[in-house]
mmCIF file of C-alpha atoms in Angstrom:
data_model
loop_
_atom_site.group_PDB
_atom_site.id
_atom_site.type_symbol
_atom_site.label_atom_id
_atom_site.label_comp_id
_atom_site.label_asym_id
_atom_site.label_seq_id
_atom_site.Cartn_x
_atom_site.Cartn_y
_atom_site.Cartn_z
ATOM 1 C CA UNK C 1 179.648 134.642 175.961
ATOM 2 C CA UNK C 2 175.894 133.401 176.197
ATOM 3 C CA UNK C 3 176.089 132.174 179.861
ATOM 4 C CA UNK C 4 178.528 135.542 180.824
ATOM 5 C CA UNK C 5 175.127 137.975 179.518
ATOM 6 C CA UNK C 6 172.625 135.027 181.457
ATOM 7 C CA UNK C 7 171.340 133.227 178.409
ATOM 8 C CA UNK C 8 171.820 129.157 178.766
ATOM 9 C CA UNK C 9 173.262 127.767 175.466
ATOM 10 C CA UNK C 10 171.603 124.001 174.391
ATOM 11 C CA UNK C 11 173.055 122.365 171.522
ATOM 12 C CA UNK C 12 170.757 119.628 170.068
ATOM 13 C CA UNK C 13 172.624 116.924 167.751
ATOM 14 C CA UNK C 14 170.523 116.161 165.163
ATOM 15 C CA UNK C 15 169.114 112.713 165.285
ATOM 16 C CA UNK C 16 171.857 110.170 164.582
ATOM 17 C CA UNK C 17 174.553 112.048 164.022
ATOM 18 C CA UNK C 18 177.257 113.528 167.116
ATOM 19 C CA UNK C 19 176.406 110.845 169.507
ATOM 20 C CA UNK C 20 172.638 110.829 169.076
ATOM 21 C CA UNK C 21 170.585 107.583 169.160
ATOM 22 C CA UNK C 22 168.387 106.913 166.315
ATOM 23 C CA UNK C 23 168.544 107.005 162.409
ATOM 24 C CA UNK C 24 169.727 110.042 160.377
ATOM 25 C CA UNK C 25 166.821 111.056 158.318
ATOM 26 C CA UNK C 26 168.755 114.761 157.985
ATOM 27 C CA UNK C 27 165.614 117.128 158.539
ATOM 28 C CA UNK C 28 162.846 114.549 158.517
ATOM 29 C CA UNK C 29 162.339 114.468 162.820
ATOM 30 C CA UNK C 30 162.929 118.773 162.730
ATOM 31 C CA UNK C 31 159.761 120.192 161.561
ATOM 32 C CA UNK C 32 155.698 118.458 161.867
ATOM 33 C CA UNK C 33 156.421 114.832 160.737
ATOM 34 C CA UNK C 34 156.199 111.812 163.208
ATOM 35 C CA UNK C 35 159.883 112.591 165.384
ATOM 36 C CA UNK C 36 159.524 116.196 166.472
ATOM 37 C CA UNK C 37 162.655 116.566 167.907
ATOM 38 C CA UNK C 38 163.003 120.107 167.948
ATOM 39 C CA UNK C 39 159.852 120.225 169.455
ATOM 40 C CA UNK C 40 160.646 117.779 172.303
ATOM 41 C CA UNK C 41 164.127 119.860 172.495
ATOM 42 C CA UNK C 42 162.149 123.000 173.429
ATOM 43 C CA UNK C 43 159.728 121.586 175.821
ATOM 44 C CA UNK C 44 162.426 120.022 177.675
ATOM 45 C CA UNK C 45 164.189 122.765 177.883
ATOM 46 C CA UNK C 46 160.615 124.619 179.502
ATOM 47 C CA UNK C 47 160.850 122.383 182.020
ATOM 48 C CA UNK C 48 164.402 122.743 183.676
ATOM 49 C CA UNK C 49 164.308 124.734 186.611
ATOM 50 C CA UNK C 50 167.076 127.069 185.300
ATOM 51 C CA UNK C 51 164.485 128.049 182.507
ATOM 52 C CA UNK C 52 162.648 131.366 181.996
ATOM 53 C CA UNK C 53 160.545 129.635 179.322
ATOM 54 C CA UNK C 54 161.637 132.030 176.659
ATOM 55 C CA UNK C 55 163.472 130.465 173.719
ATOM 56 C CA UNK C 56 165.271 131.383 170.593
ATOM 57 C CA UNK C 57 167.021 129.761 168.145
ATOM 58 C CA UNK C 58 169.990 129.943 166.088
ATOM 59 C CA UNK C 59 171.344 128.321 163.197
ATOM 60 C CA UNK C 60 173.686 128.466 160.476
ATOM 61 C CA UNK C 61 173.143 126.117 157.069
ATOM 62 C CA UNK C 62 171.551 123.164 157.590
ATOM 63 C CA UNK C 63 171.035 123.833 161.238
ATOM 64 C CA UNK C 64 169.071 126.844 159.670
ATOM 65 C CA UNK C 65 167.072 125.275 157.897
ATOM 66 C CA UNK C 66 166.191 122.475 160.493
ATOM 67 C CA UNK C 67 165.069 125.512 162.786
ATOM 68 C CA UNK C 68 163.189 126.504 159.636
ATOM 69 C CA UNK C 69 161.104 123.579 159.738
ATOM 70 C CA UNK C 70 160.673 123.907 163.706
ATOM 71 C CA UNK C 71 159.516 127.332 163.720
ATOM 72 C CA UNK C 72 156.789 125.738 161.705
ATOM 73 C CA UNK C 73 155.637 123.275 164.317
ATOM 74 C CA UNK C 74 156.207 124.784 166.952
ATOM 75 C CA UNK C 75 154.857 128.625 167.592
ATOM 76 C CA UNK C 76 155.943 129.239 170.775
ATOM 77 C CA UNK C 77 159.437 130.457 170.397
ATOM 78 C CA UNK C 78 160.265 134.028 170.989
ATOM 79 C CA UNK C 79 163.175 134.487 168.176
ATOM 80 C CA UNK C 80 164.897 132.814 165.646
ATOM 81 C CA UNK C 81 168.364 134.112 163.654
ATOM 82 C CA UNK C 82 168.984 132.181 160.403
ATOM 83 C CA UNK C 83 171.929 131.813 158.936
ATOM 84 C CA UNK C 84 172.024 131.098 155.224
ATOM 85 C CA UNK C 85 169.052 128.677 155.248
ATOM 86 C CA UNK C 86 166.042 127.931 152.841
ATOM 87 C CA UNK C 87 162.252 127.408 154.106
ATOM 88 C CA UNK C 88 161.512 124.962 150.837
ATOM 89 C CA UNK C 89 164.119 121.646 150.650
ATOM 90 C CA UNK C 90 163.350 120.374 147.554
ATOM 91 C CA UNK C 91 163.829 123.737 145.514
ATOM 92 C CA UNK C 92 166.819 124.771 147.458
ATOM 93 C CA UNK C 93 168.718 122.322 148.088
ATOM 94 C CA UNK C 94 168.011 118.963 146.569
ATOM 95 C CA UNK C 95 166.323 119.832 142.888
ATOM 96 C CA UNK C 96 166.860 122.779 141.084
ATOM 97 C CA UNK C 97 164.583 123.889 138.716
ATOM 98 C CA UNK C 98 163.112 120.051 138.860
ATOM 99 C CA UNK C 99 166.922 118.889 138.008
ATOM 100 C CA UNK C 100 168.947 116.873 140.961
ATOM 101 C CA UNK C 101 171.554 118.584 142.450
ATOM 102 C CA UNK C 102 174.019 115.947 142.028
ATOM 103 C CA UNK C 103 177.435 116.602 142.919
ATOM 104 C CA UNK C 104 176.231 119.285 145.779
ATOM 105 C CA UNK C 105 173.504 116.789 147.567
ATOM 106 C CA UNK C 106 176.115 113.519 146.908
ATOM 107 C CA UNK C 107 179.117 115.056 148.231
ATOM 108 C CA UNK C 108 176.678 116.833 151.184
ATOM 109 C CA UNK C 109 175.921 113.235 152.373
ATOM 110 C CA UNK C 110 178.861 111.611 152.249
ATOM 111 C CA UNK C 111 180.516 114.344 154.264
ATOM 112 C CA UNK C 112 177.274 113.537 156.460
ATOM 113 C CA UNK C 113 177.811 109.770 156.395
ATOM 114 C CA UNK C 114 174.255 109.358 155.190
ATOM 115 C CA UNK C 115 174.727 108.108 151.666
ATOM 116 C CA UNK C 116 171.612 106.390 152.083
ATOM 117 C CA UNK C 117 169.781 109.867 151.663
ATOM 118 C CA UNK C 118 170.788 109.640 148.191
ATOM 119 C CA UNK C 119 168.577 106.753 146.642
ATOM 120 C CA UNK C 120 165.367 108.457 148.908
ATOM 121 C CA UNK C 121 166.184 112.001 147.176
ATOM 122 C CA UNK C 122 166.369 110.573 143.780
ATOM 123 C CA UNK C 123 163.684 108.589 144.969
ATOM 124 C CA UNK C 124 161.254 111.359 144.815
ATOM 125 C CA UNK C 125 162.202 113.318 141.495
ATOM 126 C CA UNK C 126 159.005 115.508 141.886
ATOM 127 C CA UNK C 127 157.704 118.139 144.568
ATOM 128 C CA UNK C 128 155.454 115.202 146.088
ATOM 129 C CA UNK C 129 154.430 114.327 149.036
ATOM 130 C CA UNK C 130 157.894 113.409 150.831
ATOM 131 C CA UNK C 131 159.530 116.731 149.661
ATOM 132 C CA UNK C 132 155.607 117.766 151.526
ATOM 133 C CA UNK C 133 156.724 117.017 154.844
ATOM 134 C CA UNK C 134 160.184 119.515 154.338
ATOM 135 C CA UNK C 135 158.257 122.522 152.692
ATOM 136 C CA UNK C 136 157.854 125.067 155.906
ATOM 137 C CA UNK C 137 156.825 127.742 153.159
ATOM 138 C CA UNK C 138 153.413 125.650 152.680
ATOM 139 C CA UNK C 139 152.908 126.381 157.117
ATOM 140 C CA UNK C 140 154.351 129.672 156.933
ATOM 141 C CA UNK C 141 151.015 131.142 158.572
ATOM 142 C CA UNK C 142 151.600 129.205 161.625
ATOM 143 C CA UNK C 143 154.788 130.368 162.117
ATOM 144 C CA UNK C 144 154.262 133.390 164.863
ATOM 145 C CA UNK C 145 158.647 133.840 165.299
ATOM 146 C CA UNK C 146 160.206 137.353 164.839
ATOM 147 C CA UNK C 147 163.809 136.450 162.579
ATOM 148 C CA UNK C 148 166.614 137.626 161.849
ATOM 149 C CA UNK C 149 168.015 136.090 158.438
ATOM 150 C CA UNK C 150 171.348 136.668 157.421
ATOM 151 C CA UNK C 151 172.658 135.541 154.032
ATOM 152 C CA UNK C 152 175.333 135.598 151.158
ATOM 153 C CA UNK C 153 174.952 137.109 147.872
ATOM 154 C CA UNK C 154 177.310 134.350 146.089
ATOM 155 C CA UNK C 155 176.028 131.480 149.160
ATOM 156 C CA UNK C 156 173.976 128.566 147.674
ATOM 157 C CA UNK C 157 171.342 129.648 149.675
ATOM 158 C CA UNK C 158 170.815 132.964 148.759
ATOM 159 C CA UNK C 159 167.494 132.423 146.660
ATOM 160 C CA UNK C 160 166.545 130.275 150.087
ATOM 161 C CA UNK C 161 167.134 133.067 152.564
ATOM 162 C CA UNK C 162 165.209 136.180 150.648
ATOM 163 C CA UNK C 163 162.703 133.611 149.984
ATOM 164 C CA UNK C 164 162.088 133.007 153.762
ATOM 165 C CA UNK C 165 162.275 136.383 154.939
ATOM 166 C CA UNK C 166 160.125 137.016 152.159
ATOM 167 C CA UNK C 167 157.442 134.470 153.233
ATOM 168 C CA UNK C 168 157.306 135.150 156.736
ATOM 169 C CA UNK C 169 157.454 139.184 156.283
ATOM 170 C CA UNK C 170 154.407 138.786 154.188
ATOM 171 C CA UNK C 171 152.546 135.569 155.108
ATOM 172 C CA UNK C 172 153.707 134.798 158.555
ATOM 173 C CA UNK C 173 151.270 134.632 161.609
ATOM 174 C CA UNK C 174 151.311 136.879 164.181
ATOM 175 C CA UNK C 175 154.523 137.558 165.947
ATOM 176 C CA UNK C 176 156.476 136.372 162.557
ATOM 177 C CA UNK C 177 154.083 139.221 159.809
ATOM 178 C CA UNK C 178 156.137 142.064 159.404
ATOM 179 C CA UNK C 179 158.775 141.096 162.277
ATOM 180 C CA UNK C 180 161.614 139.456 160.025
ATOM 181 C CA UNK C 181 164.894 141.456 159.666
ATOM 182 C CA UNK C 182 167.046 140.644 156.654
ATOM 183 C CA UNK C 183 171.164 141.290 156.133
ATOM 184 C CA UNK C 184 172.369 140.085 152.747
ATOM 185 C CA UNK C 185 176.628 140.307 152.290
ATOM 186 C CA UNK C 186 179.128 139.863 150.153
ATOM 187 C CA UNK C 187 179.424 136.147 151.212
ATOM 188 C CA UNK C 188 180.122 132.584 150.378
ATOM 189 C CA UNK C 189 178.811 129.575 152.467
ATOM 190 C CA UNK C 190 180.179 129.209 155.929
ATOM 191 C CA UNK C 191 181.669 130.616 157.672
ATOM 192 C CA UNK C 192 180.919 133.603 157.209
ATOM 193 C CA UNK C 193 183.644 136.516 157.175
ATOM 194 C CA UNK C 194 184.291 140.164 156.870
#
């Protein structure tokens, strides 16, 4: 479909998981923090000769959200269409009201095979400085990415995907102020179906 209308396709593994070297830190190397993967991603794929230096993204879930937090360091891309995501990890999707989401973030790691993400969450009970480093709300002015955010009305994330669109509509930088499009549905999590 993509390559048929002459748009290359990447697909990035996050780090440590599908084959990928390194540790699985979830969305700790997507956004600002020391590993920028996403960042390195879109650089690299600048510099292939097949390139036209204009990139998007797209994501569904937690891919969403580790876009989320890219879009945030790195202002360069041209698009972005979210998929039931949330710009703000600790409130929407690890603590809820300032209460662990137990059952959700325990079963979400184990299907990850990162049960050590469990201790580090409970860890940090508070919106401190770790949850700091996942907040893209806090950078939303240096995101400069038109969106397109598409969510469910009975998804976990539906609080997470108004919120974004929300954010960037009205406190993006330029490219992302007043360029987000939003499409709420009558949907669960993924996938998504009519």
């Amino acid at each position: 479909l993509y390559l048929d209308s002459g748009i290359a396709f990447v697909d990035q593994s996050l780090r440590g998981y599908h084959g990928s070297e390194g540790d699985d830190n979830v969305f700790e190397d997507d956004g600002w923090s020391e590993n920028q993967d996403g960042v390195d991603t879109v650089a690299w794929i600048r510099s292939q000769p097949w390139s036209n230096d204009i990139v998007g993204t797209l994501g569904g879930s937690a891919l969403a959200m580790s876009t989320i937090l890219l879009a945030s360091a790195e202002p360069t891309i041209q698009g972005q269409v979210l998929i039931l995501g949330a710009d703000k990890i600790y409130d929407l999707h690890a603590y809820q009201g300032g209460v662990f989401k137990k059952h959700f973030i325990e079963t979400w790691v184990s299907q990850l095979g990162s049960d050590h993400l469990i201790e580090r969450y409970k860890a940090h009970p508070g919106d401190d400085v770790y949850w700091a480093k996942l907040d893209s709300r806090s950078r939303v002015d240096r995101v400069t990415t038109p969106g397109f955010h598409i969510g469910g009305w009975w998804d976990i994330y539906a609080q997470g995907t108004l919120d974004t669109f929300m954010s960037r509509q009205y406190k993006g930088g330029i490219g992302a102020l007043g360029n987000q499009k939003l499409l709420m549905g009558p949907w669960h999590h993924l996938p998504i179906k009519n």
